[in-house]
Amino acid sequence: MNGNLYLVSTPIGNLEDITLRAIRILKEVDVIAAEDTRQTLKLLNHFDINKPLTSFFRHNENKKGEYIISLLKEGKNIALVSDAGTPAISDPGEELVSLAIEEGITVIPVPGPVAATSGLIISGLPTGRFTFEGFLPMNKKNRKDRLESLEQEQRTMIFYEAPHKLKSTLKDMREFLGNRKIALAREMTKIHEEVIRTTLDEAIIKYEEENPKGEFVLIVDGYDGKTEKDVFWKDLTIQEHYDYYLAQGEDRMNATKKVAKDRGVSKRDIYGELNS
Ligand code: SAM
């Protein structure tokens, strides 16, 4: 008889977030397949779990997948864990699951932490409908295409990003999505846990002045029909936009304020542009 493949979620920072069932399953299976065996060994040692480990990471996924399937077919029960959170969510596992299903193997979830939904629930943005986008493609053209395809996405969007790419990702989002609300959920469940609820423009300014550190989930507000591409001033220059408000009877200060607000930039930027 085939063994079972368990997808076991592990903490995304705080070890107390492991479930009782995850500990039991990890103790009961024959083999644990781990993204990084050294990392998982720390977790297993902490919970006094002594089990054979085998590595299963993105670059050996195909070859290792076949080996793991062969063990399952011999009747061995296997737990798949990733470095943090839930396997197969922006982590290896997806292909192993489809291979296992093709082979008639039972796949069992052992649910627990996921960075994406943890970030979403503290974002303050709508949670009723959301879309998980994971990491944006690295390739420039694919990244542009992906962001363009999200321009009119009404659901709250969740992204993963590495700290060293955060600045450029915020700028790309700003370029293709316009200025939006964003929550940056950083280092969740860890000592330096923090959530920054702001706009894309403000986030860009913040990270011009400091280097992003730690792990981030980005939660971006969905399209509300009012992004720049649809607004009345989309084809106006800043001067024309400003003149429009003057013609509406605003004084210079208010006109500048309104232009800055519409465009999601600082008044100083608008002054600079008008006086250049
Ligand atoms: N499988 C994992 C899950 O279930 O969330 C995600 C793995 S993915 C390779 C790693 C990304 O998850 C990081 O780059 C970051 O975007 C996010 N992440 C993981 N742990 C986090 C944490 N404690 N706080 C914020 N983001 C985290």
PDB file of C-alpha atoms and ligand atoms in Angstrom:
ATOM      1  CA  MET A   1       0.000   0.000   0.000  1.00  0.00           C
ATOM      2  CA  ASN A   2       1.186   3.537  -0.781  1.00  0.00           C
ATOM      3  CA  GLY A   3       2.269   5.817   2.018  1.00  0.00           C
ATOM      4  CA  ASN A   4       0.793   9.285   2.497  1.00  0.00           C
ATOM      5  CA  LEU A   5       2.366  12.583   1.548  1.00  0.00           C
ATOM      6  CA  TYR A   6       1.837  15.153   4.313  1.00  0.00           C
ATOM      7  CA  LEU A   7       2.383  18.852   3.563  1.00  0.00           C
ATOM      8  CA  VAL A   8       3.347  20.191   6.964  1.00  0.00           C
ATOM      9  CA  SER A   9       3.319  23.931   7.693  1.00  0.00           C
ATOM     10  CA  THR A  10       6.029  25.221  10.020  1.00  0.00           C
ATOM     11  CA  PRO A  11       6.468  28.615  11.746  1.00  0.00           C
ATOM     12  CA  ILE A  12       7.407  31.766   9.789  1.00  0.00           C
ATOM     13  CA  GLY A  13       9.460  33.062  12.719  1.00  0.00           C
ATOM     14  CA  ASN A  14       8.029  32.216  16.103  1.00  0.00           C
ATOM     15  CA  LEU A  15       8.520  28.546  16.969  1.00  0.00           C
ATOM     16  CA  GLU A  16       5.424  28.591  19.160  1.00  0.00           C
ATOM     17  CA  ASP A  17       3.381  28.755  15.963  1.00  0.00           C
ATOM     18  CA  ILE A  18       3.883  25.085  15.173  1.00  0.00           C
ATOM     19  CA  THR A  19       0.711  23.042  15.627  1.00  0.00           C
ATOM     20  CA  LEU A  20       0.375  20.007  17.885  1.00  0.00           C
ATOM     21  CA  ARG A  21      -0.621  17.978  14.856  1.00  0.00           C
ATOM     22  CA  ALA A  22       2.442  19.122  12.895  1.00  0.00           C
ATOM     23  CA  ILE A  23       4.684  17.895  15.731  1.00  0.00           C
ATOM     24  CA  ARG A  24       2.855  14.550  15.886  1.00  0.00           C
ATOM     25  CA  ILE A  25       2.977  14.000  12.112  1.00  0.00           C
ATOM     26  CA  LEU A  26       6.684  14.909  11.981  1.00  0.00           C
ATOM     27  CA  LYS A  27       7.287  12.356  14.738  1.00  0.00           C
ATOM     28  CA  GLU A  28       5.242   9.663  13.000  1.00  0.00           C
ATOM     29  CA  VAL A  29       6.369   9.820   9.367  1.00  0.00           C
ATOM     30  CA  ASP A  30       9.231   7.694   8.018  1.00  0.00           C
ATOM     31  CA  VAL A  31      11.082  10.485   6.236  1.00  0.00           C
ATOM     32  CA  ILE A  32      10.981  14.293   6.257  1.00  0.00           C
ATOM     33  CA  ALA A  33      11.690  16.009   2.945  1.00  0.00           C
ATOM     34  CA  ALA A  34      12.980  19.512   3.655  1.00  0.00           C
ATOM     35  CA  GLU A  35      13.881  22.525   1.550  1.00  0.00           C
ATOM     36  CA  ASP A  36      17.006  23.146   3.627  1.00  0.00           C
ATOM     37  CA  THR A  37      17.876  20.221   5.865  1.00  0.00           C
ATOM     38  CA  ARG A  38      20.090  22.330   8.172  1.00  0.00           C
ATOM     39  CA  GLN A  39      17.305  24.810   8.762  1.00  0.00           C
ATOM     40  CA  THR A  40      14.745  22.068   9.409  1.00  0.00           C
ATOM     41  CA  LEU A  41      17.152  20.247  11.728  1.00  0.00           C
ATOM     42  CA  LYS A  42      17.078  23.275  14.049  1.00  0.00           C
ATOM     43  CA  LEU A  43      13.278  23.035  14.186  1.00  0.00           C
ATOM     44  CA  LEU A  44      13.328  19.272  14.707  1.00  0.00           C
ATOM     45  CA  ASN A  45      15.933  19.535  17.464  1.00  0.00           C
ATOM     46  CA  HIS A  46      13.844  22.160  19.212  1.00  0.00           C
ATOM     47  CA  PHE A  47      10.876  19.792  19.316  1.00  0.00           C
ATOM     48  CA  ASP A  48      12.962  16.702  19.991  1.00  0.00           C
ATOM     49  CA  ILE A  49      12.055  15.065  16.703  1.00  0.00           C
ATOM     50  CA  ASN A  50      14.497  12.545  15.382  1.00  0.00           C
ATOM     51  CA  LYS A  51      13.782  11.509  11.788  1.00  0.00           C
ATOM     52  CA  PRO A  52      15.696  10.829   8.602  1.00  0.00           C
ATOM     53  CA  LEU A  53      15.834  13.966   6.464  1.00  0.00           C
ATOM     54  CA  THR A  54      16.157  14.266   2.721  1.00  0.00           C
ATOM     55  CA  SER A  55      16.631  17.510   0.833  1.00  0.00           C
ATOM     56  CA  PHE A  56      13.978  18.711  -1.563  1.00  0.00           C
ATOM     57  CA  PHE A  57      14.584  22.132  -3.076  1.00  0.00           C
ATOM     58  CA  ARG A  58      13.716  23.893  -6.296  1.00  0.00           C
ATOM     59  CA  HIS A  59      16.754  22.793  -8.301  1.00  0.00           C
ATOM     60  CA  ASN A  60      16.504  19.098  -7.474  1.00  0.00           C
ATOM     61  CA  GLU A  61      12.700  19.072  -7.500  1.00  0.00           C
ATOM     62  CA  ASN A  62      12.299  16.796 -10.556  1.00  0.00           C
ATOM     63  CA  LYS A  63      14.901  14.180  -9.693  1.00  0.00           C
ATOM     64  CA  LYS A  64      14.136  14.213  -5.984  1.00  0.00           C
ATOM     65  CA  GLY A  65      10.418  14.150  -6.718  1.00  0.00           C
ATOM     66  CA  GLU A  66      10.756  10.765  -8.410  1.00  0.00           C
ATOM     67  CA  TYR A  67      12.763   9.426  -5.479  1.00  0.00           C
ATOM     68  CA  ILE A  68      10.166  10.640  -2.983  1.00  0.00           C
ATOM     69  CA  ILE A  69       7.364   9.114  -5.065  1.00  0.00           C
ATOM     70  CA  SER A  70       9.273   5.803  -5.083  1.00  0.00           C
ATOM     71  CA  LEU A  71       9.484   5.899  -1.267  1.00  0.00           C
ATOM     72  CA  LEU A  72       5.751   6.662  -1.045  1.00  0.00           C
ATOM     73  CA  LYS A  73       5.058   3.714  -3.360  1.00  0.00           C
ATOM     74  CA  GLU A  74       7.082   1.478  -1.054  1.00  0.00           C
ATOM     75  CA  GLY A  75       4.582   2.438   1.639  1.00  0.00           C
ATOM     76  CA  LYS A  76       6.678   5.068   3.428  1.00  0.00           C
ATOM     77  CA  ASN A  77       4.881   8.084   4.899  1.00  0.00           C
ATOM     78  CA  ILE A  78       6.610  11.327   3.992  1.00  0.00           C
ATOM     79  CA  ALA A  79       6.276  14.854   5.386  1.00  0.00           C
ATOM     80  CA  LEU A  80       7.263  17.751   3.177  1.00  0.00           C
ATOM     81  CA  VAL A  81       8.319  20.945   4.971  1.00  0.00           C
ATOM     82  CA  SER A  82       9.735  24.219   3.658  1.00  0.00           C
ATOM     83  CA  ASP A  83      12.105  26.636   5.417  1.00  0.00           C
ATOM     84  CA  ALA A  84       9.157  28.589   6.756  1.00  0.00           C
ATOM     85  CA  GLY A  85       5.406  28.540   6.413  1.00  0.00           C
ATOM     86  CA  THR A  86       3.439  26.309   4.112  1.00  0.00           C
ATOM     87  CA  PRO A  87       5.083  24.102   1.493  1.00  0.00           C
ATOM     88  CA  ALA A  88       4.024  24.692  -2.129  1.00  0.00           C
ATOM     89  CA  ILE A  89       3.233  28.366  -1.432  1.00  0.00           C
ATOM     90  CA  SER A  90       6.099  30.192  -3.196  1.00  0.00           C
ATOM     91  CA  ASP A  91       8.136  27.204  -2.082  1.00  0.00           C
ATOM     92  CA  PRO A  92       8.850  23.821  -3.657  1.00  0.00           C
ATOM     93  CA  GLY A  93       6.078  21.258  -3.453  1.00  0.00           C
ATOM     94  CA  GLU A  94       3.554  22.070  -6.147  1.00  0.00           C
ATOM     95  CA  GLU A  95       5.035  19.636  -8.674  1.00  0.00           C
ATOM     96  CA  LEU A  96       5.523  16.908  -6.098  1.00  0.00           C
ATOM     97  CA  VAL A  97       1.852  17.202  -5.202  1.00  0.00           C
ATOM     98  CA  SER A  98       0.697  16.832  -8.812  1.00  0.00           C
ATOM     99  CA  LEU A  99       3.108  13.921  -9.335  1.00  0.00           C
ATOM    100  CA  ALA A 100       1.785  12.233  -6.189  1.00  0.00           C
ATOM    101  CA  ILE A 101      -1.813  12.746  -7.306  1.00  0.00           C
ATOM    102  CA  GLU A 102      -1.007  11.216 -10.718  1.00  0.00           C
ATOM    103  CA  GLU A 103       0.411   8.195  -8.911  1.00  0.00           C
ATOM    104  CA  GLY A 104      -2.727   7.793  -6.798  1.00  0.00           C
ATOM    105  CA  ILE A 105      -0.966   8.826  -3.572  1.00  0.00           C
ATOM    106  CA  THR A 106      -3.010  10.484  -0.834  1.00  0.00           C
ATOM    107  CA  VAL A 107      -1.885  14.055  -0.143  1.00  0.00           C
ATOM    108  CA  ILE A 108      -2.783  15.401   3.300  1.00  0.00           C
ATOM    109  CA  PRO A 109      -2.501  19.027   4.463  1.00  0.00           C
ATOM    110  CA  VAL A 110      -1.256  19.798   7.956  1.00  0.00           C
ATOM    111  CA  PRO A 111      -2.159  23.488   7.947  1.00  0.00           C
ATOM    112  CA  GLY A 112      -0.435  26.284   9.798  1.00  0.00           C
ATOM    113  CA  PRO A 113       1.322  29.598   9.186  1.00  0.00           C
ATOM    114  CA  VAL A 114       1.349  31.301   5.788  1.00  0.00           C
ATOM    115  CA  ALA A 115       3.054  34.683   5.522  1.00  0.00           C
ATOM    116  CA  ALA A 116       0.584  35.905   2.874  1.00  0.00           C
ATOM    117  CA  THR A 117      -2.603  35.584   4.891  1.00  0.00           C
ATOM    118  CA  SER A 118      -0.867  36.679   8.107  1.00  0.00           C
ATOM    119  CA  GLY A 119       0.075  39.914   6.322  1.00  0.00           C
ATOM    120  CA  LEU A 120      -3.362  40.348   4.801  1.00  0.00           C
ATOM    121  CA  ILE A 121      -5.258  40.151   8.077  1.00  0.00           C
ATOM    122  CA  ILE A 122      -3.176  42.881   9.710  1.00  0.00           C
ATOM    123  CA  SER A 123      -3.042  45.114   6.624  1.00  0.00           C
ATOM    124  CA  GLY A 124      -6.269  46.992   7.270  1.00  0.00           C
ATOM    125  CA  LEU A 125      -7.125  46.508   3.574  1.00  0.00           C
ATOM    126  CA  PRO A 126     -10.219  44.598   2.401  1.00  0.00           C
ATOM    127  CA  THR A 127      -9.959  40.877   3.138  1.00  0.00           C
ATOM    128  CA  GLY A 128     -13.243  39.772   1.571  1.00  0.00           C
ATOM    129  CA  ARG A 129     -11.669  39.167  -1.827  1.00  0.00           C
ATOM    130  CA  PHE A 130      -7.951  38.927  -2.383  1.00  0.00           C
ATOM    131  CA  THR A 131      -5.426  37.538  -4.820  1.00  0.00           C
ATOM    132  CA  PHE A 132      -2.063  36.006  -3.989  1.00  0.00           C
ATOM    133  CA  GLU A 133       0.615  37.057  -6.465  1.00  0.00           C
ATOM    134  CA  GLY A 134       3.701  35.639  -4.761  1.00  0.00           C
ATOM    135  CA  PHE A 135       7.005  37.007  -6.106  1.00  0.00           C
ATOM    136  CA  LEU A 136       6.806  39.204  -9.200  1.00  0.00           C
ATOM    137  CA  PRO A 137       8.775  37.826 -12.165  1.00  0.00           C
ATOM    138  CA  MET A 138      12.421  38.965 -12.234  1.00  0.00           C
ATOM    139  CA  ASN A 139      12.532  39.321 -16.000  1.00  0.00           C
ATOM    140  CA  LYS A 140      11.759  42.948 -16.880  1.00  0.00           C
ATOM    141  CA  LYS A 141       9.248  42.229 -19.627  1.00  0.00           C
ATOM    142  CA  ASN A 142       7.407  39.512 -17.678  1.00  0.00           C
ATOM    143  CA  ARG A 143       7.301  41.768 -14.629  1.00  0.00           C
ATOM    144  CA  LYS A 144       5.842  44.628 -16.685  1.00  0.00           C
ATOM    145  CA  ASP A 145       3.263  42.287 -18.245  1.00  0.00           C
ATOM    146  CA  ARG A 146       2.278  40.935 -14.830  1.00  0.00           C
ATOM    147  CA  LEU A 147       1.891  44.391 -13.304  1.00  0.00           C
ATOM    148  CA  GLU A 148      -0.060  45.625 -16.332  1.00  0.00           C
ATOM    149  CA  SER A 149      -2.394  42.667 -15.985  1.00  0.00           C
ATOM    150  CA  LEU A 150      -3.038  43.735 -12.374  1.00  0.00           C
ATOM    151  CA  GLU A 151      -3.779  47.366 -13.139  1.00  0.00           C
ATOM    152  CA  GLN A 152      -7.542  46.872 -12.882  1.00  0.00           C
ATOM    153  CA  GLU A 153      -7.502  44.050 -10.348  1.00  0.00           C
ATOM    154  CA  GLN A 154     -10.167  44.995  -7.817  1.00  0.00           C
ATOM    155  CA  ARG A 155      -9.189  42.466  -5.180  1.00  0.00           C
ATOM    156  CA  THR A 156      -6.560  43.203  -2.558  1.00  0.00           C
ATOM    157  CA  MET A 157      -3.232  41.890  -3.866  1.00  0.00           C
ATOM    158  CA  ILE A 158      -0.605  40.072  -1.819  1.00  0.00           C
ATOM    159  CA  PHE A 159       3.028  39.917  -2.910  1.00  0.00           C
ATOM    160  CA  TYR A 160       6.204  38.451  -1.465  1.00  0.00           C
ATOM    161  CA  GLU A 161       9.464  40.315  -1.850  1.00  0.00           C
ATOM    162  CA  ALA A 162      13.081  40.004  -0.772  1.00  0.00           C
ATOM    163  CA  PRO A 163      14.463  43.075   1.081  1.00  0.00           C
ATOM    164  CA  HIS A 164      17.157  43.858  -1.484  1.00  0.00           C
ATOM    165  CA  LYS A 165      14.540  44.069  -4.256  1.00  0.00           C
ATOM    166  CA  LEU A 166      11.927  45.982  -2.283  1.00  0.00           C
ATOM    167  CA  LYS A 167      12.834  49.485  -3.485  1.00  0.00           C
ATOM    168  CA  SER A 168      12.671  48.626  -7.174  1.00  0.00           C
ATOM    169  CA  THR A 169       9.481  46.603  -6.699  1.00  0.00           C
ATOM    170  CA  LEU A 170       7.755  49.545  -5.001  1.00  0.00           C
ATOM    171  CA  LYS A 171       8.776  51.795  -7.888  1.00  0.00           C
ATOM    172  CA  ASP A 172       7.543  49.304 -10.489  1.00  0.00           C
ATOM    173  CA  MET A 173       4.243  48.957  -8.654  1.00  0.00           C
ATOM    174  CA  ARG A 174       3.899  52.737  -8.543  1.00  0.00           C
ATOM    175  CA  GLU A 175       4.600  52.981 -12.256  1.00  0.00           C
ATOM    176  CA  PHE A 176       2.030  50.413 -13.330  1.00  0.00           C
ATOM    177  CA  LEU A 177      -0.623  50.601 -10.618  1.00  0.00           C
ATOM    178  CA  GLY A 178      -0.501  54.300  -9.735  1.00  0.00           C
ATOM    179  CA  ASN A 179      -0.350  55.538  -6.177  1.00  0.00           C
ATOM    180  CA  ARG A 180      -2.220  53.076  -3.964  1.00  0.00           C
ATOM    181  CA  LYS A 181      -2.553  52.157  -0.351  1.00  0.00           C
ATOM    182  CA  ILE A 182      -0.031  49.527   0.649  1.00  0.00           C
ATOM    183  CA  ALA A 183       0.728  47.689   3.871  1.00  0.00           C
ATOM    184  CA  LEU A 184       4.232  46.333   4.349  1.00  0.00           C
ATOM    185  CA  ALA A 185       4.126  43.508   6.881  1.00  0.00           C
ATOM    186  CA  ARG A 186       7.689  43.006   8.043  1.00  0.00           C
ATOM    187  CA  GLU A 187       9.267  40.263  10.147  1.00  0.00           C
ATOM    188  CA  MET A 188       5.918  38.887  11.276  1.00  0.00           C
ATOM    189  CA  THR A 189       5.950  36.820  14.466  1.00  0.00           C
ATOM    190  CA  LYS A 190       9.589  37.854  15.068  1.00  0.00           C
ATOM    191  CA  ILE A 191      11.163  40.365  17.460  1.00  0.00           C
ATOM    192  CA  HIS A 192      11.141  43.221  14.952  1.00  0.00           C
ATOM    193  CA  GLU A 193       7.609  42.607  13.712  1.00  0.00           C
ATOM    194  CA  GLU A 194       6.182  45.760  12.178  1.00  0.00           C
ATOM    195  CA  VAL A 195       3.396  46.769   9.815  1.00  0.00           C
ATOM    196  CA  ILE A 196       3.695  49.955   7.807  1.00  0.00           C
ATOM    197  CA  ARG A 197       0.323  51.093   6.482  1.00  0.00           C
ATOM    198  CA  THR A 198       0.992  53.773   3.899  1.00  0.00           C
ATOM    199  CA  THR A 199       0.854  54.591   0.174  1.00  0.00           C
ATOM    200  CA  LEU A 200       3.222  53.482  -2.570  1.00  0.00           C
ATOM    201  CA  ASP A 201       4.600  57.034  -2.840  1.00  0.00           C
ATOM    202  CA  GLU A 202       5.262  57.309   0.873  1.00  0.00           C
ATOM    203  CA  ALA A 203       6.809  53.843   0.977  1.00  0.00           C
ATOM    204  CA  ILE A 204       9.149  54.782  -1.868  1.00  0.00           C
ATOM    205  CA  ILE A 205      10.230  57.923   0.019  1.00  0.00           C
ATOM    206  CA  LYS A 206      10.713  55.936   3.260  1.00  0.00           C
ATOM    207  CA  TYR A 207      12.997  53.405   1.614  1.00  0.00           C
ATOM    208  CA  GLU A 208      15.004  56.089  -0.193  1.00  0.00           C
ATOM    209  CA  GLU A 209      16.127  57.087   3.288  1.00  0.00           C
ATOM    210  CA  GLU A 210      16.645  53.668   4.877  1.00  0.00           C
ATOM    211  CA  ASN A 211      17.545  50.221   3.700  1.00  0.00           C
ATOM    212  CA  PRO A 212      14.788  47.627   3.989  1.00  0.00           C
ATOM    213  CA  LYS A 213      15.706  44.848   6.394  1.00  0.00           C
ATOM    214  CA  GLY A 214      14.034  41.508   7.087  1.00  0.00           C
ATOM    215  CA  GLU A 215      11.237  39.695   5.330  1.00  0.00           C
ATOM    216  CA  PHE A 216       8.295  41.519   3.780  1.00  0.00           C
ATOM    217  CA  VAL A 217       4.807  40.751   2.598  1.00  0.00           C
ATOM    218  CA  LEU A 218       3.309  43.566   0.531  1.00  0.00           C
ATOM    219  CA  ILE A 219      -0.453  43.997   0.576  1.00  0.00           C
ATOM    220  CA  VAL A 220      -1.673  46.383  -2.087  1.00  0.00           C
ATOM    221  CA  ASP A 221      -5.144  47.886  -2.370  1.00  0.00           C
ATOM    222  CA  GLY A 222      -7.222  46.779  -5.348  1.00  0.00           C
ATOM    223  CA  TYR A 223      -8.302  49.007  -8.207  1.00  0.00           C
ATOM    224  CA  ASP A 224     -11.018  51.437  -7.168  1.00  0.00           C
ATOM    225  CA  GLY A 225     -11.703  52.963 -10.560  1.00  0.00           C
ATOM    226  CA  LYS A 226      -9.754  56.058  -9.624  1.00  0.00           C
ATOM    227  CA  THR A 227      -6.179  55.323 -10.553  1.00  0.00           C
ATOM    228  CA  GLU A 228      -4.362  57.892 -12.603  1.00  0.00           C
ATOM    229  CA  LYS A 229      -5.117  56.217 -15.878  1.00  0.00           C
ATOM    230  CA  ASP A 230      -8.814  57.094 -15.490  1.00  0.00           C
ATOM    231  CA  VAL A 231      -8.672  60.476 -13.879  1.00  0.00           C
ATOM    232  CA  PHE A 232      -9.518  63.736 -15.574  1.00  0.00           C
ATOM    233  CA  TRP A 233      -5.946  65.027 -15.408  1.00  0.00           C
ATOM    234  CA  LYS A 234      -4.296  61.947 -16.901  1.00  0.00           C
ATOM    235  CA  ASP A 235      -3.318  63.747 -20.147  1.00  0.00           C
ATOM    236  CA  LEU A 236      -2.586  67.125 -18.522  1.00  0.00           C
ATOM    237  CA  THR A 237       0.867  68.454 -17.738  1.00  0.00           C
ATOM    238  CA  ILE A 238       1.427  69.562 -14.149  1.00  0.00           C
ATOM    239  CA  GLN A 239       1.094  73.177 -15.297  1.00  0.00           C
ATOM    240  CA  GLU A 240      -2.222  72.453 -17.049  1.00  0.00           C
ATOM    241  CA  HIS A 241      -3.431  70.507 -14.033  1.00  0.00           C
ATOM    242  CA  TYR A 242      -2.554  73.458 -11.782  1.00  0.00           C
ATOM    243  CA  ASP A 243      -4.172  75.953 -14.192  1.00  0.00           C
ATOM    244  CA  TYR A 244      -7.324  73.854 -14.125  1.00  0.00           C
ATOM    245  CA  TYR A 245      -7.656  74.390 -10.365  1.00  0.00           C
ATOM    246  CA  LEU A 246      -6.874  78.103 -10.677  1.00  0.00           C
ATOM    247  CA  ALA A 247      -9.657  78.315 -13.248  1.00  0.00           C
ATOM    248  CA  GLN A 248     -11.931  76.597 -10.725  1.00  0.00           C
ATOM    249  CA  GLY A 249     -11.309  79.528  -8.374  1.00  0.00           C
ATOM    250  CA  GLU A 250      -8.675  77.954  -6.100  1.00  0.00           C
ATOM    251  CA  ASP A 251      -5.846  80.173  -4.876  1.00  0.00           C
ATOM    252  CA  ARG A 252      -2.261  79.196  -5.750  1.00  0.00           C
ATOM    253  CA  MET A 253      -1.637  77.389  -2.517  1.00  0.00           C
ATOM    254  CA  ASN A 254      -4.783  75.281  -2.735  1.00  0.00           C
ATOM    255  CA  ALA A 255      -4.235  74.563  -6.418  1.00  0.00           C
ATOM    256  CA  THR A 256      -0.758  73.239  -5.619  1.00  0.00           C
ATOM    257  CA  LYS A 257      -2.125  71.212  -2.726  1.00  0.00           C
ATOM    258  CA  LYS A 258      -4.809  69.642  -4.894  1.00  0.00           C
ATOM    259  CA  VAL A 259      -2.428  68.794  -7.730  1.00  0.00           C
ATOM    260  CA  ALA A 260      -0.053  67.173  -5.228  1.00  0.00           C
ATOM    261  CA  LYS A 261      -2.896  65.201  -3.646  1.00  0.00           C
ATOM    262  CA  ASP A 262      -4.275  64.005  -7.003  1.00  0.00           C
ATOM    263  CA  ARG A 263      -0.867  62.822  -8.119  1.00  0.00           C
ATOM    264  CA  GLY A 264       0.120  61.405  -4.788  1.00  0.00           C
ATOM    265  CA  VAL A 265       3.329  63.463  -4.650  1.00  0.00           C
ATOM    266  CA  SER A 266       4.598  66.174  -2.301  1.00  0.00           C
ATOM    267  CA  LYS A 267       3.728  69.852  -2.672  1.00  0.00           C
ATOM    268  CA  ARG A 268       7.442  70.501  -2.931  1.00  0.00           C
ATOM    269  CA  ASP A 269       7.605  68.357  -6.077  1.00  0.00           C
ATOM    270  CA  ILE A 270       4.777  70.342  -7.611  1.00  0.00           C
ATOM    271  CA  TYR A 271       6.382  73.706  -6.708  1.00  0.00           C
ATOM    272  CA  GLY A 272       9.622  72.446  -8.188  1.00  0.00           C
ATOM    273  CA  GLU A 273       7.941  71.385 -11.405  1.00  0.00           C
ATOM    274  CA  LEU A 274       5.953  74.623 -11.768  1.00  0.00           C
ATOM    275  CA  ASN A 275       9.029  76.759 -11.232  1.00  0.00           C
ATOM    276  CA  SER A 276      11.386  74.772 -13.441  1.00  0.00           C
TER     277      SER A 276
HETATM  278  N1  SAM B   1       5.933  29.139   2.075  1.00  0.00           N
HETATM  279  C1  SAM B   1       6.027  30.400   2.760  1.00  0.00           C
HETATM  280  C2  SAM B   1       4.655  30.797   3.301  1.00  0.00           C
HETATM  281  O1  SAM B   1       3.831  29.922   3.488  1.00  0.00           O
HETATM  282  O2  SAM B   1       4.430  31.965   3.558  1.00  0.00           O
HETATM  283  C3  SAM B   1       6.621  31.488   1.864  1.00  0.00           C
HETATM  284  C4  SAM B   1       7.999  31.198   1.401  1.00  0.00           C
HETATM  285  S1  SAM B   1       8.666  32.411   0.351  1.00  0.00           S
HETATM  286  C5  SAM B   1      10.094  31.590  -0.261  1.00  0.00           C
HETATM  287  C6  SAM B   1       9.413  33.520   1.475  1.00  0.00           C
HETATM  288  C7  SAM B   1       8.719  34.895   1.488  1.00  0.00           C
HETATM  289  O3  SAM B   1       7.631  34.860   2.405  1.00  0.00           O
HETATM  290  C8  SAM B   1       9.613  36.009   1.981  1.00  0.00           C
HETATM  291  O4  SAM B   1      10.395  36.550   0.923  1.00  0.00           O
HETATM  292  C9  SAM B   1       8.604  37.015   2.487  1.00  0.00           C
HETATM  293  O5  SAM B   1       8.042  37.736   1.398  1.00  0.00           O
HETATM  294  C10 SAM B   1       7.535  36.087   3.074  1.00  0.00           C
HETATM  295  N2  SAM B   1       7.764  35.841   4.509  1.00  0.00           N
HETATM  296  C11 SAM B   1       8.139  34.683   5.087  1.00  0.00           C
HETATM  297  N3  SAM B   1       8.203  34.820   6.428  1.00  0.00           N
HETATM  298  C12 SAM B   1       7.871  36.099   6.696  1.00  0.00           C
HETATM  299  C13 SAM B   1       7.741  36.863   7.895  1.00  0.00           C
HETATM  300  N4  SAM B   1       8.014  36.328   9.088  1.00  0.00           N
HETATM  301  N5  SAM B   1       7.354  38.151   7.793  1.00  0.00           N
HETATM  302  C14 SAM B   1       7.096  38.715   6.606  1.00  0.00           C
HETATM  303  N6  SAM B   1       7.204  38.041   5.433  1.00  0.00           N
HETATM  304  C15 SAM B   1       7.572  36.755   5.479  1.00  0.00           C
END
